PDB file of C-alpha atoms in Angstrom:
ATOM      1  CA  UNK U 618       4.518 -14.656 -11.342  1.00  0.00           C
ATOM      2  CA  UNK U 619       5.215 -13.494 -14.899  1.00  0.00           C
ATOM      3  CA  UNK U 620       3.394 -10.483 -16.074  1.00  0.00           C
ATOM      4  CA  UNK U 621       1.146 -11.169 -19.150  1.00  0.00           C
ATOM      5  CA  UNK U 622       2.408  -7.166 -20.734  1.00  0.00           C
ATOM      6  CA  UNK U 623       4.044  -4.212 -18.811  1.00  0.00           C
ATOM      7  CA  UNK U 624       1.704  -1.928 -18.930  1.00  0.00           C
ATOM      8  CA  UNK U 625       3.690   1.329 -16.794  1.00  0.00           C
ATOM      9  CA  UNK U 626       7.010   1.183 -15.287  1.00  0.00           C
ATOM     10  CA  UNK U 627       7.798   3.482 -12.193  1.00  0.00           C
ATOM     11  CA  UNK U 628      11.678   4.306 -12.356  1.00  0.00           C
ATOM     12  CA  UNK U 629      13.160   6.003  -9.203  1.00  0.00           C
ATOM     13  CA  UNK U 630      16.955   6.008  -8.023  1.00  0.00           C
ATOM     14  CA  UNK U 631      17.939   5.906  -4.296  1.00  0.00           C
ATOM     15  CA  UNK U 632      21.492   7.766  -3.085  1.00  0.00           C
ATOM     16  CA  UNK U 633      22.354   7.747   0.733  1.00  0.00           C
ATOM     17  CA  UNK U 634      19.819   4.767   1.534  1.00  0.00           C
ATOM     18  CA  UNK U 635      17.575   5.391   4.034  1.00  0.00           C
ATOM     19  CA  UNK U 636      19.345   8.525   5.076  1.00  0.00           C
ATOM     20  CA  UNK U 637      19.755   9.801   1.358  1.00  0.00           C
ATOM     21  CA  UNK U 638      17.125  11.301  -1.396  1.00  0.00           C
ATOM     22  CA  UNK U 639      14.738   9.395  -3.779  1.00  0.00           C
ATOM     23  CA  UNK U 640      13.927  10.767  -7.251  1.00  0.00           C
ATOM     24  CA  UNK U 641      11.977   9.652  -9.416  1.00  0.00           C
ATOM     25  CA  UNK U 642      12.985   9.493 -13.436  1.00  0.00           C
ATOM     26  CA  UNK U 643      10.107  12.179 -14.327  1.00  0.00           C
ATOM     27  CA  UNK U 644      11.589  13.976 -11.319  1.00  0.00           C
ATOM     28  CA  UNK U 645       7.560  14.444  -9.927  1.00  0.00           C
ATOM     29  CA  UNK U 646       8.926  12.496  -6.493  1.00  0.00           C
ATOM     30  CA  UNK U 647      12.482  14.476  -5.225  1.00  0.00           C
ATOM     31  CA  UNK U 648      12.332  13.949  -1.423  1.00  0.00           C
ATOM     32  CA  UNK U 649      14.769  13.665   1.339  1.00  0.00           C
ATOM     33  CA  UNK U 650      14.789  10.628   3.189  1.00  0.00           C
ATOM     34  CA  UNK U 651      15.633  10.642   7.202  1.00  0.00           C
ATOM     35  CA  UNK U 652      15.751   7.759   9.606  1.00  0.00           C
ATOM     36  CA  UNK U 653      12.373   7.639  12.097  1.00  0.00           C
ATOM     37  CA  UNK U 654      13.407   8.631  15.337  1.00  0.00           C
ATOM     38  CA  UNK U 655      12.174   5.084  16.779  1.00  0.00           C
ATOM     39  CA  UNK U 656      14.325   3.707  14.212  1.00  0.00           C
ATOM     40  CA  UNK U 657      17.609   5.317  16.090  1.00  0.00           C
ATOM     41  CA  UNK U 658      17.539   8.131  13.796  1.00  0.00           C
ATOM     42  CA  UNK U 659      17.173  11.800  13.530  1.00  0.00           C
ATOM     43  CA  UNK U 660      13.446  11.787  12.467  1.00  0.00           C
ATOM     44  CA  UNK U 661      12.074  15.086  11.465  1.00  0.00           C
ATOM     45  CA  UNK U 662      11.040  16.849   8.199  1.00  0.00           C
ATOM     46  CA  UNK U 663      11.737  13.832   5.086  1.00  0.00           C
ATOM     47  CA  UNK U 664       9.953  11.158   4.507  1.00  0.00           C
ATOM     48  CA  UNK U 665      11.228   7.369   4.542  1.00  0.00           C
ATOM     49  CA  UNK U 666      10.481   3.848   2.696  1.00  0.00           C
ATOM     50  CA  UNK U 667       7.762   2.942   4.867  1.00  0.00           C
ATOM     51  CA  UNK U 668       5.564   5.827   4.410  1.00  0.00           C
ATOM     52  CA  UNK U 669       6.410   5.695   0.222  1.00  0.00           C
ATOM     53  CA  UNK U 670       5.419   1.766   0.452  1.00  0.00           C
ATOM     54  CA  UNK U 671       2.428   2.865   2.258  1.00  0.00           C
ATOM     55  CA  UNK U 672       1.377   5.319   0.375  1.00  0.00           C
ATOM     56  CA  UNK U 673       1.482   3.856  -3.001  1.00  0.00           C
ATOM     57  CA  UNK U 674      -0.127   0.374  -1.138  1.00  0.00           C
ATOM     58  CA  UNK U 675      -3.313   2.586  -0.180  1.00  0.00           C
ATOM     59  CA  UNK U 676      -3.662   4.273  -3.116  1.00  0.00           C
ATOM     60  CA  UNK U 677      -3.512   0.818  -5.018  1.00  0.00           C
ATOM     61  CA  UNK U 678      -6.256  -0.935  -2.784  1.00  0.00           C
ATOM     62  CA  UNK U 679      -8.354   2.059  -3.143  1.00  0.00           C
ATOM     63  CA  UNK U 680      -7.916   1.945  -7.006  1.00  0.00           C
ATOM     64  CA  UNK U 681      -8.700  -2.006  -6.472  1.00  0.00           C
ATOM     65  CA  UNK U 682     -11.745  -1.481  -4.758  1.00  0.00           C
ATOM     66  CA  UNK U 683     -13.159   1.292  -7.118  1.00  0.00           C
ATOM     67  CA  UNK U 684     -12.354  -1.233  -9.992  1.00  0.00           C
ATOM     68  CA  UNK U 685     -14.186  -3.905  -8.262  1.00  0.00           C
ATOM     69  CA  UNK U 686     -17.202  -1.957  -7.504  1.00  0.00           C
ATOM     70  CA  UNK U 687     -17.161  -1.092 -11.172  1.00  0.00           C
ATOM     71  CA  UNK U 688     -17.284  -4.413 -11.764  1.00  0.00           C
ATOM     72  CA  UNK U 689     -20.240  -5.083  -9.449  1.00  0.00           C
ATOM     73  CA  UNK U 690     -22.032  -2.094 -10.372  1.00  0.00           C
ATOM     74  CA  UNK U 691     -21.802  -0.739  -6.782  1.00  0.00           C
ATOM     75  CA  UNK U 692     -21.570   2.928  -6.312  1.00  0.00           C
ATOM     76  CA  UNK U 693     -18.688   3.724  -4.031  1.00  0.00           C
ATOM     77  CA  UNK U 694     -19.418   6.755  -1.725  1.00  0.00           C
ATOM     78  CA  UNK U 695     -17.417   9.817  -2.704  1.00  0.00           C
ATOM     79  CA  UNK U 696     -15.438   9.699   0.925  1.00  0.00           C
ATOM     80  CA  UNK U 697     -14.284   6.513   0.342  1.00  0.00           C
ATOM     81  CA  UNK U 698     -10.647   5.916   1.650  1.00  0.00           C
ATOM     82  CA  UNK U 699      -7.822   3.820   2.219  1.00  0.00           C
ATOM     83  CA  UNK U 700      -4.940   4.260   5.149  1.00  0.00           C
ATOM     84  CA  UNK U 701      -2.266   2.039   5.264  1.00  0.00           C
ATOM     85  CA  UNK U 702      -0.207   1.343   8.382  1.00  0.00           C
ATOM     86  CA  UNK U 703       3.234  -0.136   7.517  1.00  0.00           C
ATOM     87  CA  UNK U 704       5.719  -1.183  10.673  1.00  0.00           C
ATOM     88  CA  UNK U 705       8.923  -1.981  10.260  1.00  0.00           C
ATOM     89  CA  UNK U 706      10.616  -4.604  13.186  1.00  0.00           C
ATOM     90  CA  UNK U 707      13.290  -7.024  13.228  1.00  0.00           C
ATOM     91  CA  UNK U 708      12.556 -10.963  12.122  1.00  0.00           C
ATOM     92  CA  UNK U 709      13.923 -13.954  13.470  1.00  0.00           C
ATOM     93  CA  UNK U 710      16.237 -15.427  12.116  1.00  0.00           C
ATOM     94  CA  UNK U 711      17.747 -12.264  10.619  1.00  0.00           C
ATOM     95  CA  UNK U 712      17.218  -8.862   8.850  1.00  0.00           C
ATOM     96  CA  UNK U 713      13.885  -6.892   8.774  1.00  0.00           C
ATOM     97  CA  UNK U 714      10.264  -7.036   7.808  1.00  0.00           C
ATOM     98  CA  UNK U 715       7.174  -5.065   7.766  1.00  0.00           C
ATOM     99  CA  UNK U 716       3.644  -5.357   8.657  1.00  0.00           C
ATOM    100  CA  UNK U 717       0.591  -4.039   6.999  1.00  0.00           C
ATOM    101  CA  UNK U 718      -2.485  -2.343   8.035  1.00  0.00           C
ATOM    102  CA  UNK U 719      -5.029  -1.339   5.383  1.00  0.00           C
ATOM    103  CA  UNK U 720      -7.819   0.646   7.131  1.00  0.00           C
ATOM    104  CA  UNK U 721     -10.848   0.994   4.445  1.00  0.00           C
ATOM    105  CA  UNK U 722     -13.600   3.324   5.141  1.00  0.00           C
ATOM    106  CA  UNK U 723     -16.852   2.869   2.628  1.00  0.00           C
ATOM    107  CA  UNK U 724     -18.983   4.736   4.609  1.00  0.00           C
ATOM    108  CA  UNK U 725     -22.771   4.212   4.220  1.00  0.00           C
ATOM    109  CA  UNK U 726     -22.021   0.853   2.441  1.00  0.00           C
ATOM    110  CA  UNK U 727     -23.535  -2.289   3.555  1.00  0.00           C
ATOM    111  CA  UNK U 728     -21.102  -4.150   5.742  1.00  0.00           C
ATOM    112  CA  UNK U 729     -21.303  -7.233   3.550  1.00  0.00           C
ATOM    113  CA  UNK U 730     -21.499  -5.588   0.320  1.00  0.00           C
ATOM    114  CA  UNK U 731     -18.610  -3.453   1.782  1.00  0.00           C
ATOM    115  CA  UNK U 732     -16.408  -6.935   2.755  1.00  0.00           C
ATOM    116  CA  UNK U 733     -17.119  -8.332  -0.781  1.00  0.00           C
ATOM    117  CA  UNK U 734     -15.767  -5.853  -2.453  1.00  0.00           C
ATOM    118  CA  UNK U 735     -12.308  -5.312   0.060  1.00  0.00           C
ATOM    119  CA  UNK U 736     -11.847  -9.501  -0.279  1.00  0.00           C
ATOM    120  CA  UNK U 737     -11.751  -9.744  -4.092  1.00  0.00           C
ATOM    121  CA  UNK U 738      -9.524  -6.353  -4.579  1.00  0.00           C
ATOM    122  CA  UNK U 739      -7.374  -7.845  -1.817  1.00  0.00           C
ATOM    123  CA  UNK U 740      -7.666 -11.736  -3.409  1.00  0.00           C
ATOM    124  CA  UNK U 741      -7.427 -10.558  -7.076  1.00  0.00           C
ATOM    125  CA  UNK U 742      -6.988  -7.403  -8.038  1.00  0.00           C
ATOM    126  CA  UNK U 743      -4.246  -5.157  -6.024  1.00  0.00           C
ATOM    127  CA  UNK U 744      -0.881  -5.567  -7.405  1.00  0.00           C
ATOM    128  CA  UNK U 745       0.418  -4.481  -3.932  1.00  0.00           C
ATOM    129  CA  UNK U 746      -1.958  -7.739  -2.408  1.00  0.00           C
ATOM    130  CA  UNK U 747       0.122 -10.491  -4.681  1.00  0.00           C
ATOM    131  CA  UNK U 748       3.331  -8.812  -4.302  1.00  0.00           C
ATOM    132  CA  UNK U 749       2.988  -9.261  -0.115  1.00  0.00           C
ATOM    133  CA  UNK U 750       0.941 -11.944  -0.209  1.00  0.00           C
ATOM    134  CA  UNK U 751       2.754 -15.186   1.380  1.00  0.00           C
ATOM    135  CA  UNK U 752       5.758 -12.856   2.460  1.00  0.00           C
ATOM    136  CA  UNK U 753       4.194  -9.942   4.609  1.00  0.00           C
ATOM    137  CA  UNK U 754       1.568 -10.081   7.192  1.00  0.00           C
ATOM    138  CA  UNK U 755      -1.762  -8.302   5.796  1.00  0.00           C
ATOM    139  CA  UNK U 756      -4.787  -7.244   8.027  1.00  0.00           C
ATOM    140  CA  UNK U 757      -7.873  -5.706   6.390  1.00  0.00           C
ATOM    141  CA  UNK U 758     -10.065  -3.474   8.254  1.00  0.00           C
ATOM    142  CA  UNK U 759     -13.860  -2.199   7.471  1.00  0.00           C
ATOM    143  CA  UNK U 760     -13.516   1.099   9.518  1.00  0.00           C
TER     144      UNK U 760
END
């Protein structure tokens, strides 16, 4: 997929992989990174690429469904959230992959009006949605 116009570009530079530090070209993300425990590693107080991926995917499909419901002329409640779950697990043949679980609470909203809105930002709107698509496993649920 070739983008139409670059609109933003993120820049952040990685030293020590994922026991190392992340910071970002601004310098507004400067973190530690630490292996999970359940990964083998030391755990504790640092942060690591699966919580960064899911944090930026949750706060995309949020964005996505606010843009959406613009769209649609559907008020969004003002609790409206997204959680994203991201595992990490080994892949046959080889290597690694990751699994994600968005979690979307619109409370009050009609379930249906509620599923319309989470199936076109998934299908056609989220950046985060066409980069994974086809490549990671994504499950969507109305919570």
């Amino acid at each position: 997929m070739k983008l139409s116009k670059v609109l933003y570009t993120a820049t952040s530079t990685a030293k020590g992989g994922r026991a190392g530090h992340v910071k970002s070209s601004d310098g507004v993300v400067d973190i530690d990174l630490k292996v999970p425990k359940e990964m083998g590693g030391p755990g504790g107080h640092a942060s690591n690429p699966e919580q960064l991926f899911a944090s930026g995917y949750a706060a995309c499909f949020e964005g996505a469904v606010r843009l959406v419901a613009s769209q649609q002329k559907v008020a969004v409640p003002a609790d409206t959230s997204v959680t994203a779950h991201v595992g990490i697990g080994p892949r046959e043949p080889t290597g690694f992959g990751i699994a994600v679980q968005l979690d979307v609470h619109l409370p009050g909203l009609d379930h249906k009006i509620a599923q319309g809105l989470v199936d076109t930002a998934h299908r056609d709107i989220c950046p985060y949605s066409h980069a994974t698509r086809g490549n990671v496993e994504v499950t969507i649920k109305l919570v």
